Amino acid sequence: MENHKLKILIAAAEVTPIAKVGGLGDVIGALPKALKKLNLDARVIIPFYGAIDKNKYKIELTGKNIKVGDDSIDLWQTTLPDSAVPVYLIEHGLFNGREIYSNALADDASDINKYLFFSNAILAGLKAINFRPDVVHLNDWHTAAAAGLLKTDYQNDQYFKQIKTLYTIHNLANQGPAGQNNYMAEGILNADLVNTVSPAYAEEILTKEYGAGLEKILAKRKKRLYGILNGIDTDFFNPETDQFIKQNYSGKTLEKKIVNKTALQGRLGLPPDKDIALVGLVTRFVWQKGVELITKKFAKLNCQFAFLGTGEKSCEQALLKLAHKYPAKFKVLIKFDERLAHEIYAGSDIFLVPSRFEPCGLTQMIAMRYGSIPVVRATGGLKDTVISWSDSLLINLSASGEGARRVKATGLTFENFNSDEFYKTLETALEIYYHQPKVWRQLQLNGLKQDFSWKKSAKEYLKLYKKLLSKTRRRTPKTN
Ligand code: ADP
């Protein structure tokens, strides 16, 4: 048993780069690669969306007409780019649409059937590929129903008997379309173990403020609820090798970063100025992300803003209005654009994440990897990943270079969800940027030195998988 190579099937609605909307995709794209390095047999299963490029990802048919209840699916297979991680794709008419989700919150009613069917097909497809995992690792409400199905429809099938489930909450706010069952709640109640994507968020969601109505249900599973910080794909997000950016650089050649700033100014039509601070933001423009804290008052700050995102129309409109009013200050791009995202990480000096709540958040980690200093709200994973300026060893702002080296911070944080606090924190960041270049450089280097790789997190997941299996051994005699 100890030497048995653990087999894990990771089921999710997204996987980067094949089908990505946000952070969920990034996690599913990176975790199995890191697990593979720990000698696990980790595989991924996702829907075969109409938007996925079959040729680009060399996707091949592997099984036809596999029964799922009265219906049937075709199964396709490829590997994650630059890896040997198998990815299975379930083809069915329900997934033919061009968009991954029907709306920005991934909870449109028309998505119910789609993901209920997917949850069932994940299990039905297993036999066809002749892969019997030790653990089915489910992610967010789109796959949550599978945990219950294993205990009902599939419980008498010997093939599924030993399979355990881990349910990862990436975002508690998206619980599945309203008016029907609460799939998020079902996943929490039915999975053998539950985790979320940062230790701070794992605690926060037990409170009314962050529990999104599920705090009581979560409390029931408190002993089985863990917090494991996400990593980022440090190969994909690497300023030394990034193919998307104009000038590669590292901690040793940070002065070259400025080439990316001027290139970005040129590309976006911002006034060219290598000395002005460039402030970036890449996100889904939704309620959670708190972008409405950025008001016209921010135009008074001595910096330029480059924002990239898509989402709710009202959010988009408010930002576009700013860009229209202050064209030399704000550039707002409403689209999903991986290249431009990398250009903003590389070209910005400061990076904003003013979230109302944040399960983990990846953009602040990516920003630190690119030497862009995060200014974030102290909540959830942001709190766990950004070492705050105020928590840092306080030094006199007139400190010499010697003093600068004692600074431990990687970014600046503000406590309350409040535009003025955010504004003042950004103002402080700009002050350091303009008047304390040595301190600034130290903040950048501190961020660049952080280990945000998946290796650490993958080891934590491995512990949870092992915990699940040791439970099996204990539980088997009890059921006799
Ligand atoms: P969430 O999962 O809530 O969307 P995260 O911070 O966990 O937020 O992850 C966001 C990921 O999606 C990051 O990799 C970010 O760069 C990327 N991203 C978000 N919006 C865009 C966009 N419009 N264009 C390109 N990349 C984006």
Short mmCIF file of C-alpha atoms and ligand atoms in Angstrom, two decimals:
data_model
loop_
_atom_site.label_atom_id
_atom_site.label_comp_id
_atom_site.label_asym_id
_atom_site.label_seq_id
_atom_site.Cartn_x
_atom_site.Cartn_y
_atom_site.Cartn_z
CA MET A 1 0.00 0.00 0.00
CA GLU A 2 2.69 2.50 0.95
CA ASN A 3 4.53 2.04 -2.33
CA HIS A 4 1.40 1.94 -4.42
CA LYS A 5 1.47 4.81 -6.90
CA LEU A 6 -1.48 6.98 -5.94
CA LYS A 7 -3.97 7.52 -8.72
CA ILE A 8 -5.85 10.78 -8.70
CA LEU A 9 -8.53 11.96 -11.09
CA ILE A 10 -8.95 15.72 -10.96
CA ALA A 11 -12.30 16.85 -12.30
CA ALA A 12 -13.03 20.49 -13.05
CA ALA A 13 -14.77 22.90 -15.41
CA GLU A 14 -11.50 24.53 -16.52
CA VAL A 15 -7.87 23.67 -17.16
CA THR A 16 -5.23 26.15 -18.31
CA PRO A 17 -4.28 26.53 -21.12
CA ILE A 18 -6.86 24.33 -22.82
CA ALA A 19 -9.94 26.00 -21.31
CA LYS A 20 -9.33 28.90 -18.95
CA VAL A 21 -11.56 31.58 -17.49
CA GLY A 22 -9.76 32.37 -14.25
CA GLY A 23 -7.84 31.00 -11.31
CA LEU A 24 -9.62 27.64 -11.25
CA GLY A 25 -8.11 26.84 -14.64
CA ASP A 26 -4.64 27.83 -13.47
CA VAL A 27 -4.88 25.56 -10.44
CA ILE A 28 -6.06 22.56 -12.45
CA GLY A 29 -3.37 23.21 -15.06
CA ALA A 30 -0.55 23.28 -12.53
CA LEU A 31 -1.42 20.97 -9.62
CA PRO A 32 -1.32 17.65 -11.55
CA LYS A 33 2.09 18.50 -13.01
CA ALA A 34 3.41 19.09 -9.50
CA LEU A 35 1.76 15.88 -8.29
CA LYS A 36 3.41 13.97 -11.11
CA LYS A 37 6.77 15.21 -9.86
CA LEU A 38 5.88 13.66 -6.49
CA ASN A 39 5.38 10.38 -8.35
CA LEU A 40 1.58 10.34 -8.36
CA ASP A 41 -0.49 9.28 -11.35
CA ALA A 42 -2.60 12.43 -11.66
CA ARG A 43 -5.03 12.94 -14.53
CA VAL A 44 -7.54 15.62 -15.42
CA ILE A 45 -11.06 15.44 -16.80
CA ILE A 46 -12.99 18.42 -18.23
CA PRO A 47 -15.89 19.01 -20.63
CA PHE A 48 -14.97 19.24 -24.32
CA TYR A 49 -16.23 22.79 -24.92
CA GLY A 50 -16.88 24.02 -28.42
CA ALA A 51 -14.26 26.72 -27.85
CA ILE A 52 -11.40 24.24 -27.36
CA ASP A 53 -8.97 24.03 -30.24
CA LYS A 54 -8.78 20.33 -31.14
CA ASN A 55 -5.75 20.64 -33.40
CA LYS A 56 -3.73 23.01 -31.28
CA TYR A 57 -3.90 20.64 -28.32
CA LYS A 58 -3.69 17.42 -30.38
CA ILE A 59 -6.86 16.01 -28.93
CA GLU A 60 -7.69 12.46 -30.03
CA LEU A 61 -10.75 10.29 -29.75
CA THR A 62 -10.32 7.52 -27.21
CA GLY A 63 -13.82 6.13 -26.59
CA LYS A 64 -17.14 6.31 -28.44
CA ASN A 65 -20.72 6.03 -27.23
CA ILE A 66 -19.98 5.55 -23.57
CA LYS A 67 -23.20 5.24 -21.66
CA VAL A 68 -24.13 7.86 -19.06
CA GLY A 69 -27.56 6.86 -17.81
CA ASP A 70 -29.80 6.89 -20.88
CA ASP A 71 -27.46 9.21 -22.67
CA SER A 72 -23.97 8.76 -24.05
CA ILE A 73 -20.68 10.60 -24.49
CA ASP A 74 -17.54 10.39 -26.55
CA LEU A 75 -14.26 10.60 -24.73
CA TRP A 76 -11.23 12.43 -26.07
CA GLN A 77 -7.73 12.56 -24.74
CA THR A 78 -4.61 14.67 -24.82
CA THR A 79 -1.88 15.68 -22.38
CA LEU A 80 -1.30 18.99 -20.67
CA PRO A 81 1.20 20.95 -22.81
CA ASP A 82 4.82 20.35 -21.77
CA SER A 83 3.89 17.45 -19.57
CA ALA A 84 2.80 13.83 -19.57
CA VAL A 85 -0.37 14.57 -17.56
CA PRO A 86 -3.32 12.93 -19.34
CA VAL A 87 -6.36 15.12 -19.91
CA TYR A 88 -9.70 13.53 -20.76
CA LEU A 89 -12.39 15.57 -22.45
CA ILE A 90 -16.04 14.62 -22.40
CA GLU A 91 -17.87 15.37 -25.62
CA HIS A 92 -21.60 15.92 -25.51
CA GLY A 93 -23.99 18.37 -27.16
CA LEU A 94 -24.37 20.21 -23.85
CA PHE A 95 -20.78 21.43 -24.07
CA ASN A 96 -20.82 22.61 -27.67
CA GLY A 97 -21.33 26.31 -26.86
CA ARG A 98 -18.53 28.73 -27.65
CA GLU A 99 -18.30 30.04 -24.10
CA ILE A 100 -17.16 27.95 -21.17
CA TYR A 101 -19.73 29.44 -18.80
CA SER A 102 -22.94 31.17 -19.75
CA ASN A 103 -22.17 34.23 -17.62
CA ALA A 104 -19.34 35.88 -15.70
CA LEU A 105 -20.22 34.18 -12.42
CA ALA A 106 -20.38 30.70 -13.89
CA ASP A 107 -23.78 30.19 -12.33
CA ASP A 108 -26.30 30.76 -15.11
CA ALA A 109 -29.32 28.47 -14.92
CA SER A 110 -28.54 26.99 -18.33
CA ASP A 111 -25.33 25.68 -16.83
CA ILE A 112 -27.17 23.40 -14.38
CA ASN A 113 -27.88 20.58 -16.81
CA LYS A 114 -24.49 20.97 -18.35
CA TYR A 115 -22.57 20.44 -15.13
CA LEU A 116 -24.93 17.92 -13.55
CA PHE A 117 -24.42 15.82 -16.62
CA PHE A 118 -20.67 16.42 -16.46
CA SER A 119 -20.58 15.30 -12.80
CA ASN A 120 -22.24 12.05 -13.76
CA ALA A 121 -20.15 11.56 -16.90
CA ILE A 122 -16.91 11.91 -14.91
CA LEU A 123 -17.76 8.66 -13.13
CA ALA A 124 -19.37 6.89 -16.06
CA GLY A 125 -16.32 7.66 -18.20
CA LEU A 126 -13.90 6.10 -15.75
CA LYS A 127 -14.57 2.51 -16.65
CA ALA A 128 -14.19 3.27 -20.33
CA ILE A 129 -10.67 4.59 -19.84
CA ASN A 130 -9.86 1.75 -17.50
CA PHE A 131 -8.50 4.07 -14.84
CA ARG A 132 -9.57 3.41 -11.31
CA PRO A 133 -8.40 6.32 -9.18
CA ASP A 134 -7.86 6.11 -5.45
CA VAL A 135 -9.23 9.62 -5.17
CA VAL A 136 -11.59 11.63 -7.32
CA HIS A 137 -10.63 15.22 -6.64
CA LEU A 138 -13.65 17.43 -7.31
CA ASN A 139 -13.46 21.18 -7.77
CA ASP A 140 -16.23 23.72 -7.19
CA TRP A 141 -19.94 23.23 -7.75
CA HIS A 142 -19.57 22.12 -11.38
CA THR A 143 -18.32 18.72 -10.23
CA ALA A 144 -19.79 18.58 -6.71
CA ALA A 145 -22.68 16.27 -7.57
CA ALA A 146 -20.24 13.43 -8.24
CA ALA A 147 -19.54 13.13 -4.50
CA GLY A 148 -23.18 12.37 -3.84
CA LEU A 149 -23.53 10.08 -6.86
CA LEU A 150 -20.74 7.87 -5.58
CA LYS A 151 -22.77 7.36 -2.42
CA THR A 152 -26.05 6.72 -4.24
CA ASP A 153 -26.23 5.66 -7.90
CA TYR A 154 -22.74 4.19 -7.94
CA GLN A 155 -22.55 2.77 -4.42
CA ASN A 156 -23.26 -0.84 -5.34
CA ASP A 157 -20.83 -0.94 -8.20
CA GLN A 158 -17.70 -2.72 -7.01
CA TYR A 159 -15.56 -0.63 -9.36
CA PHE A 160 -16.27 2.53 -7.38
CA LYS A 161 -16.34 1.05 -3.87
CA GLN A 162 -12.92 2.13 -2.68
CA ILE A 163 -12.86 5.52 -4.38
CA LYS A 164 -12.61 8.48 -2.01
CA THR A 165 -13.46 12.08 -2.74
CA LEU A 166 -11.78 15.36 -1.97
CA TYR A 167 -13.83 18.47 -2.67
CA THR A 168 -11.95 21.72 -3.17
CA ILE A 169 -13.79 25.00 -2.74
CA HIS A 170 -12.17 27.55 -5.02
CA ASN A 171 -14.90 30.09 -4.59
CA LEU A 172 -17.68 29.65 -2.08
CA ALA A 173 -19.70 32.43 -3.65
CA ASN A 174 -20.48 30.40 -6.77
CA GLN A 175 -22.76 27.71 -5.44
CA GLY A 176 -24.52 26.65 -8.58
CA PRO A 177 -27.51 28.38 -10.11
CA ALA A 178 -30.16 29.49 -7.64
CA GLY A 179 -33.57 27.90 -7.39
CA GLN A 180 -32.31 24.36 -7.62
CA ASN A 181 -30.25 22.30 -5.24
CA ASN A 182 -27.25 23.99 -3.76
CA TYR A 183 -24.48 21.99 -5.40
CA MET A 184 -21.73 23.67 -3.42
CA ALA A 185 -23.46 22.57 -0.19
CA GLU A 186 -23.87 19.02 -1.53
CA GLY A 187 -20.20 18.79 -2.32
CA ILE A 188 -19.26 20.01 1.15
CA LEU A 189 -21.59 17.52 2.82
CA ASN A 190 -20.89 14.48 0.66
CA ALA A 191 -17.16 14.59 0.04
CA ASP A 192 -14.89 12.58 2.31
CA LEU A 193 -12.65 15.59 2.88
CA VAL A 194 -13.04 19.25 1.98
CA ASN A 195 -10.47 21.94 1.47
CA THR A 196 -10.29 25.49 0.31
CA VAL A 197 -7.44 27.39 -1.24
CA SER A 198 -5.83 29.29 1.63
CA PRO A 199 -5.61 28.84 5.39
CA ALA A 200 -7.09 32.29 6.05
CA TYR A 201 -10.12 31.67 3.80
CA ALA A 202 -10.66 28.23 5.44
CA GLU A 203 -11.20 30.09 8.71
CA GLU A 204 -13.08 33.04 7.26
CA ILE A 205 -15.77 30.87 5.63
CA LEU A 206 -16.85 29.61 9.04
CA THR A 207 -18.06 33.14 9.81
CA LYS A 208 -21.30 34.76 8.72
CA GLU A 209 -19.44 37.50 6.91
CA TYR A 210 -17.62 35.15 4.55
CA GLY A 211 -19.70 31.96 4.79
CA ALA A 212 -22.03 32.94 1.92
CA GLY A 213 -24.91 31.29 3.77
CA LEU A 214 -23.07 27.98 4.13
CA GLU A 215 -21.22 28.70 7.38
CA LYS A 216 -23.41 26.28 9.36
CA ILE A 217 -22.93 23.49 6.86
CA LEU A 218 -19.21 24.16 6.84
CA ALA A 219 -19.14 24.11 10.64
CA LYS A 220 -20.49 20.55 10.50
CA ARG A 221 -17.43 19.55 8.51
CA LYS A 222 -14.98 21.71 10.38
CA LYS A 223 -12.81 18.77 11.38
CA ARG A 224 -12.53 17.71 7.77
CA LEU A 225 -11.95 21.20 6.37
CA TYR A 226 -8.44 22.23 5.39
CA GLY A 227 -6.79 25.27 3.82
CA ILE A 228 -4.08 24.73 1.22
CA LEU A 229 -2.61 27.73 -0.51
CA ASN A 230 -2.58 27.64 -4.29
CA GLY A 231 0.70 27.96 -6.09
CA ILE A 232 1.29 29.51 -9.48
CA ASP A 233 2.82 27.90 -12.54
CA THR A 234 6.29 29.35 -12.11
CA ASP A 235 7.36 28.19 -15.59
CA PHE A 236 4.44 29.86 -17.32
CA PHE A 237 4.81 32.99 -15.19
CA ASN A 238 8.54 33.53 -15.35
CA PRO A 239 10.00 36.93 -16.31
CA GLU A 240 13.28 35.24 -17.27
CA THR A 241 11.73 33.11 -20.03
CA ASP A 242 8.29 34.62 -20.69
CA GLN A 243 7.68 34.61 -24.45
CA PHE A 244 4.89 37.16 -24.22
CA ILE A 245 6.95 40.07 -22.94
CA LYS A 246 9.31 42.39 -24.76
CA GLN A 247 12.27 42.13 -22.39
CA ASN A 248 13.12 39.18 -20.16
CA TYR A 249 14.65 39.95 -16.78
CA SER A 250 15.36 38.48 -13.37
CA GLY A 251 16.10 39.70 -9.84
CA LYS A 252 19.67 40.35 -10.95
CA THR A 253 18.62 42.40 -13.96
CA LEU A 254 15.59 44.20 -12.56
CA GLU A 255 16.64 47.44 -14.23
CA LYS A 256 15.62 45.90 -17.56
CA LYS A 257 11.99 45.66 -16.42
CA ILE A 258 11.52 49.27 -17.48
CA VAL A 259 11.66 48.24 -21.15
CA ASN A 260 8.40 46.40 -20.57
CA LYS A 261 6.85 49.50 -19.04
CA THR A 262 7.62 51.72 -22.00
CA ALA A 263 6.51 48.98 -24.40
CA LEU A 264 3.22 48.71 -22.54
CA GLN A 265 2.73 52.49 -22.57
CA GLY A 266 3.29 52.40 -26.31
CA ARG A 267 0.93 49.52 -26.88
CA LEU A 268 -1.85 51.04 -24.79
CA GLY A 269 -1.40 54.62 -25.97
CA LEU A 270 -0.44 55.96 -22.53
CA PRO A 271 1.95 58.93 -22.54
CA PRO A 272 5.49 57.52 -22.77
CA ASP A 273 7.31 58.19 -19.50
CA LYS A 274 9.73 55.74 -17.98
CA ASP A 275 9.72 57.50 -14.62
CA ILE A 276 6.03 57.55 -13.88
CA ALA A 277 4.66 54.65 -11.81
CA LEU A 278 2.49 52.28 -13.82
CA VAL A 279 -0.26 50.60 -11.84
CA GLY A 280 -1.74 47.36 -13.21
CA LEU A 281 -4.80 45.24 -12.55
CA VAL A 282 -5.89 42.01 -14.26
CA THR A 283 -9.10 40.47 -13.07
CA ARG A 284 -12.64 39.41 -13.66
CA PHE A 285 -14.71 42.57 -13.29
CA VAL A 286 -17.19 41.20 -10.76
CA TRP A 287 -18.52 42.20 -7.34
CA GLN A 288 -15.98 40.04 -5.51
CA LYS A 289 -13.01 41.88 -6.94
CA GLY A 290 -13.90 45.30 -5.52
CA VAL A 291 -12.86 47.35 -8.53
CA GLU A 292 -15.54 49.93 -7.74
CA LEU A 293 -13.22 51.18 -5.00
CA ILE A 294 -11.26 52.77 -7.83
CA THR A 295 -13.02 56.10 -8.21
CA LYS A 296 -12.28 59.33 -10.08
CA LYS A 297 -10.32 60.51 -7.06
CA PHE A 298 -7.61 58.07 -8.13
CA ALA A 299 -6.95 60.28 -11.15
CA LYS A 300 -5.26 62.71 -8.76
CA LEU A 301 -2.48 60.23 -8.05
CA ASN A 302 0.77 60.63 -9.89
CA CYS A 303 0.67 57.39 -11.86
CA GLN A 304 -0.80 55.65 -14.88
CA PHE A 305 -3.31 52.82 -14.69
CA ALA A 306 -3.59 49.80 -17.01
CA PHE A 307 -6.62 47.58 -16.34
CA LEU A 308 -7.49 44.34 -18.11
CA GLY A 309 -10.58 42.26 -17.51
CA THR A 310 -14.09 41.24 -18.46
CA GLY A 311 -17.21 40.66 -16.46
CA GLU A 312 -20.30 42.47 -15.32
CA LYS A 313 -21.36 45.29 -17.59
CA SER A 314 -21.83 47.80 -14.75
CA CYS A 315 -18.28 47.20 -13.55
CA GLU A 316 -16.89 47.50 -17.05
CA GLN A 317 -18.84 50.68 -17.72
CA ALA A 318 -17.64 52.40 -14.54
CA LEU A 319 -14.02 51.76 -15.43
CA LEU A 320 -14.49 52.71 -19.08
CA LYS A 321 -15.99 55.99 -17.89
CA LEU A 322 -12.80 56.77 -15.99
CA ALA A 323 -10.72 55.92 -19.05
CA HIS A 324 -12.90 58.19 -21.16
CA LYS A 325 -12.62 61.09 -18.74
CA TYR A 326 -8.90 60.74 -18.04
CA PRO A 327 -7.40 59.16 -21.16
CA ALA A 328 -3.82 60.00 -20.19
CA LYS A 329 -4.22 58.23 -16.86
CA PHE A 330 -6.45 55.21 -17.31
CA LYS A 331 -6.42 52.53 -19.98
CA VAL A 332 -9.12 49.91 -19.64
CA LEU A 333 -9.18 46.85 -21.88
CA ILE A 334 -12.31 44.77 -21.80
CA LYS A 335 -11.25 41.35 -23.02
CA PHE A 336 -9.49 38.16 -22.04
CA ASP A 337 -5.94 38.39 -23.30
CA GLU A 338 -3.19 36.19 -21.89
CA ARG A 339 -0.40 38.08 -23.64
CA LEU A 340 -1.56 41.46 -22.44
CA ALA A 341 -1.93 40.07 -18.92
CA HIS A 342 1.75 39.06 -18.97
CA GLU A 343 2.69 42.43 -20.42
CA ILE A 344 0.89 44.15 -17.55
CA TYR A 345 2.57 41.99 -14.90
CA ALA A 346 5.95 42.71 -16.47
CA GLY A 347 5.32 46.36 -17.33
CA SER A 348 3.69 47.54 -14.10
CA ASP A 349 5.41 48.82 -10.96
CA ILE A 350 2.39 48.32 -8.72
CA PHE A 351 -0.42 45.80 -8.94
CA LEU A 352 -3.90 46.20 -7.41
CA VAL A 353 -6.08 43.53 -5.79
CA PRO A 354 -8.82 45.31 -3.77
CA SER A 355 -11.03 42.22 -3.31
CA ARG A 356 -14.07 42.09 -1.02
CA PHE A 357 -13.11 38.50 -0.35
CA GLU A 358 -10.43 36.37 -1.96
CA PRO A 359 -10.20 32.58 -1.51
CA CYS A 360 -6.56 32.62 -2.58
CA GLY A 361 -5.93 34.96 -5.48
CA LEU A 362 -3.21 34.33 -8.00
CA THR A 363 -2.62 37.73 -9.53
CA GLN A 364 -0.85 39.12 -6.46
CA MET A 365 1.56 36.16 -6.54
CA ILE A 366 2.15 36.53 -10.26
CA ALA A 367 2.76 40.26 -9.77
CA MET A 368 5.39 39.58 -7.09
CA ARG A 369 7.07 37.14 -9.42
CA TYR A 370 7.38 39.96 -11.95
CA GLY A 371 8.66 42.53 -9.46
CA SER A 372 5.39 44.46 -9.42
CA ILE A 373 4.46 45.44 -5.87
CA PRO A 374 0.98 44.31 -4.82
CA VAL A 375 -1.37 46.72 -3.07
CA VAL A 376 -4.12 44.46 -1.76
CA ARG A 377 -6.95 44.23 0.73
CA ALA A 378 -5.95 42.11 3.74
CA THR A 379 -8.41 39.27 3.23
CA GLY A 380 -8.26 35.50 2.59
CA GLY A 381 -5.33 34.32 0.54
CA LEU A 382 -4.14 37.89 0.00
CA LYS A 383 -3.41 38.02 3.72
CA ASP A 384 -1.56 34.70 3.54
CA THR A 385 0.64 35.63 0.58
CA VAL A 386 1.50 39.32 0.86
CA ILE A 387 3.85 40.33 3.67
CA SER A 388 2.44 43.68 4.52
CA TRP A 389 4.48 46.85 4.65
CA SER A 390 2.86 47.75 7.96
CA ASP A 391 3.71 44.34 9.43
CA SER A 392 7.20 44.67 8.17
CA LEU A 393 10.05 45.94 10.26
CA LEU A 394 9.20 49.61 10.44
CA ILE A 395 11.99 51.77 9.20
CA ASN A 396 12.38 55.45 8.96
CA LEU A 397 11.42 56.48 5.44
CA SER A 398 14.63 58.42 5.21
CA ALA A 399 16.61 55.25 5.87
CA SER A 400 19.81 54.66 4.02
CA GLY A 401 20.38 51.65 1.78
CA GLU A 402 21.41 49.72 4.88
CA GLY A 403 17.98 50.26 6.41
CA ALA A 404 16.28 49.22 3.21
CA ARG A 405 17.77 45.78 3.42
CA ARG A 406 16.02 45.18 6.70
CA VAL A 407 12.60 45.60 5.10
CA LYS A 408 10.83 42.25 4.93
CA ALA A 409 7.60 43.32 3.24
CA THR A 410 6.51 42.17 -0.22
CA GLY A 411 3.58 44.55 -0.63
CA LEU A 412 1.10 46.92 1.00
CA THR A 413 -2.27 45.99 2.46
CA PHE A 414 -5.38 47.81 3.67
CA GLU A 415 -7.84 46.39 6.18
CA ASN A 416 -11.32 47.71 5.49
CA PHE A 417 -13.21 47.54 2.23
CA ASN A 418 -13.14 51.24 1.76
CA SER A 419 -12.08 53.47 -1.12
CA ASP A 420 -10.24 56.00 1.08
CA GLU A 421 -8.14 53.36 2.82
CA PHE A 422 -7.29 51.86 -0.53
CA TYR A 423 -6.40 55.28 -1.93
CA LYS A 424 -4.15 56.11 1.00
CA THR A 425 -2.36 52.77 0.76
CA LEU A 426 -1.71 53.29 -2.92
CA GLU A 427 -0.51 56.79 -2.11
CA THR A 428 1.99 55.32 0.38
CA ALA A 429 3.17 52.84 -2.23
CA LEU A 430 3.76 55.70 -4.66
CA GLU A 431 5.64 57.64 -2.03
CA ILE A 432 8.02 54.75 -1.52
CA TYR A 433 8.32 54.27 -5.27
CA TYR A 434 9.29 57.89 -5.93
CA HIS A 435 11.27 58.72 -2.81
CA GLN A 436 12.76 55.48 -1.52
CA PRO A 437 14.15 53.66 -4.53
CA LYS A 438 16.32 51.39 -2.40
CA VAL A 439 13.41 50.35 -0.24
CA TRP A 440 11.39 49.82 -3.40
CA ARG A 441 14.05 47.59 -4.87
CA GLN A 442 14.09 45.61 -1.64
CA LEU A 443 10.32 45.10 -1.79
CA GLN A 444 10.70 43.83 -5.35
CA LEU A 445 13.51 41.47 -4.41
CA ASN A 446 11.57 40.17 -1.42
CA GLY A 447 8.66 39.35 -3.71
CA LEU A 448 10.86 37.71 -6.30
CA LYS A 449 12.39 35.50 -3.63
CA GLN A 450 9.07 34.06 -2.44
CA ASP A 451 8.43 30.45 -3.35
CA PHE A 452 5.00 30.39 -4.97
CA SER A 453 5.68 27.17 -6.85
CA TRP A 454 3.20 24.33 -6.71
CA LYS A 455 5.74 22.02 -5.13
CA LYS A 456 4.88 23.08 -1.60
CA SER A 457 1.13 22.99 -2.16
CA ALA A 458 1.27 19.66 -4.00
CA LYS A 459 2.89 18.11 -0.94
CA GLU A 460 -0.02 19.38 1.14
CA TYR A 461 -2.50 17.82 -1.28
CA LEU A 462 -0.56 14.57 -1.14
CA LYS A 463 -1.02 14.58 2.64
CA LEU A 464 -4.77 14.98 2.23
CA TYR A 465 -4.98 12.18 -0.34
CA LYS A 466 -3.08 9.91 2.05
CA LYS A 467 -5.35 10.89 4.88
CA LEU A 468 -8.33 9.88 2.76
CA LEU A 469 -6.86 6.48 2.07
CA SER A 470 -5.87 5.78 5.63
CA LYS A 471 -9.50 6.49 6.51
CA THR A 472 -10.58 3.76 4.11
CA ARG A 473 -8.50 1.25 5.98
CA ARG A 474 -9.97 2.24 9.29
CA ARG A 475 -13.49 2.45 8.08
CA THR A 476 -13.70 -0.88 6.23
CA PRO A 477 -13.92 -3.09 9.35
CA LYS A 478 -16.55 -0.76 10.83
CA THR A 479 -18.94 -1.38 7.97
CA ASN A 480 -18.71 -5.17 8.41
P1 ADP B 1 -10.24 34.28 -10.04
O1 ADP B 1 -9.98 32.81 -10.00
O2 ADP B 1 -11.20 34.72 -8.99
O3 ADP B 1 -10.62 34.75 -11.40
P2 ADP B 1 -7.40 34.55 -9.49
O4 ADP B 1 -6.60 35.72 -9.04
O5 ADP B 1 -7.36 33.34 -8.63
O6 ADP B 1 -8.89 35.06 -9.69
O7 ADP B 1 -6.92 34.12 -10.96
C1 ADP B 1 -7.04 34.93 -12.06
C2 ADP B 1 -6.24 34.36 -13.21
O8 ADP B 1 -6.87 34.70 -14.44
C3 ADP B 1 -4.84 34.94 -13.31
O9 ADP B 1 -3.99 34.03 -13.97
C4 ADP B 1 -5.07 36.18 -14.20
O10 ADP B 1 -3.89 36.60 -14.84
C5 ADP B 1 -6.06 35.61 -15.18
N1 ADP B 1 -6.96 36.59 -15.79
C6 ADP B 1 -8.06 37.16 -15.24
N2 ADP B 1 -8.64 38.00 -16.11
C7 ADP B 1 -7.91 37.98 -17.23
C8 ADP B 1 -8.01 38.63 -18.52
N3 ADP B 1 -9.00 39.49 -18.80
N4 ADP B 1 -7.06 38.36 -19.44
C9 ADP B 1 -6.06 37.48 -19.17
N5 ADP B 1 -5.91 36.85 -18.00
C10 ADP B 1 -6.83 37.07 -17.04
#
